[in-house]
C-alpha positions as a Python dict, from the first residue, in 0.01 Angstrom:
ca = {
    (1, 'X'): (0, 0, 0),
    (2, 'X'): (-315, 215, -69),
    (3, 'X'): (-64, 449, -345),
    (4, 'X'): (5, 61, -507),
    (5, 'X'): (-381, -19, -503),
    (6, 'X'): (-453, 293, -645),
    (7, 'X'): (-328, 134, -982),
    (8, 'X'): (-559, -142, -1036),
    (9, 'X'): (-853, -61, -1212),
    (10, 'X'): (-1167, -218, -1209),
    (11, 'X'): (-1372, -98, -1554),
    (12, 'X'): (-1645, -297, -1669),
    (13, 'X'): (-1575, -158, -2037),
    (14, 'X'): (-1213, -283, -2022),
    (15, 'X'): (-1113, -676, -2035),
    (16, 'X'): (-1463, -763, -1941),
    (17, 'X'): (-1470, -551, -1603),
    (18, 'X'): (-1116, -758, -1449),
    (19, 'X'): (-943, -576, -1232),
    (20, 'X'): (-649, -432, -1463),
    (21, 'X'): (-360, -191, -1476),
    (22, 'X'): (-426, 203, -1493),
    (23, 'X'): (-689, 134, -1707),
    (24, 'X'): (-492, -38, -1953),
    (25, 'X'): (-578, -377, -2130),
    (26, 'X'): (-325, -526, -1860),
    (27, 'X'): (-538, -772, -1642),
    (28, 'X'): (-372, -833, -1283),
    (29, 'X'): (-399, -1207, -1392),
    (30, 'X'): (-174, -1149, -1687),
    (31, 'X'): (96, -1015, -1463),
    (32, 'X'): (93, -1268, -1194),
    (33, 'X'): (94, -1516, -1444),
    (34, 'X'): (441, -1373, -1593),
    (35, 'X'): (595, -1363, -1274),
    (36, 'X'): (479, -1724, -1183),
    (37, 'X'): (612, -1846, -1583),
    (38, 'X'): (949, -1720, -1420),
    (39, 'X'): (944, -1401, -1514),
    (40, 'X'): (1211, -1140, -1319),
    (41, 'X'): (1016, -802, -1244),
    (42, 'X'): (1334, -647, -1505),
    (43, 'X'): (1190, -900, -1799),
    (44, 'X'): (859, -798, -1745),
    (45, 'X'): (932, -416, -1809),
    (46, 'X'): (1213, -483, -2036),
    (47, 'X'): (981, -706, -2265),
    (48, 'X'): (649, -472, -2177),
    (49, 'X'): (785, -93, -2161),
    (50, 'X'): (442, 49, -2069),
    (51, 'X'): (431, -128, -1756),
    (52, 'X'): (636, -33, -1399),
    (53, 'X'): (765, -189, -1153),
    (54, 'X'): (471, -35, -941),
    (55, 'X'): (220, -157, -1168),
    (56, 'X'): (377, -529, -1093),
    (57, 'X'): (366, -479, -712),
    (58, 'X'): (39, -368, -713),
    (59, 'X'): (-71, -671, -882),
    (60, 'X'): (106, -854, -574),
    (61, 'X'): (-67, -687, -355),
    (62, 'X'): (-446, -710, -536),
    (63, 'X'): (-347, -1059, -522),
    (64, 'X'): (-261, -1122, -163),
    (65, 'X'): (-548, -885, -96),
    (66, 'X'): (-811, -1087, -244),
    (67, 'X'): (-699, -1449, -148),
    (68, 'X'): (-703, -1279, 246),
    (69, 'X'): (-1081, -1286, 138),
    (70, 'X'): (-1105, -916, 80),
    (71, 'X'): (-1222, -657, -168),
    (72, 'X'): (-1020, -384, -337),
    (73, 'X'): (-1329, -171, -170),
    (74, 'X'): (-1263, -294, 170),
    (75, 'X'): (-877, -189, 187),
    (76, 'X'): (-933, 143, 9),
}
């Protein structure tokens, strides 16, 4: 999971310091809120060809990660 993590970027010059995607203008929000409009992983990248299926896992996992409670710090 840590290779996944190591995607999300946290840059307080970029989309007001949320944690993103490779330091793109990609918030983690943006990309679980795709997936929960219904969104297949396929659509996603077919629609958005600069993001990866690993960029939309790690976004799973930030998420899980911080409704357990934790940090991206604490897991690294």
């Amino acid at each position: 999971m840590s290779a996944l993590l190591e995607r999300i970027t946290v840059d307080a010059d970029i989309c007001h310091g949320k944690a993103c995607i490779r330091h793109m203008r990609w918030p983690v929000e943006v990309i679980i809120d795709l997936i929960a409009s219904g969104m297949s992983f396929d659509d996603i990248i077919n629609d958005h060809p600069e993001l990866e299926k690993e960029d939309i896992l790690a976004s799973l996992s930030y998420a899980k990660i911080t409704l357990s409670g934790k940090s991206l710090e604490e897991v690294s």
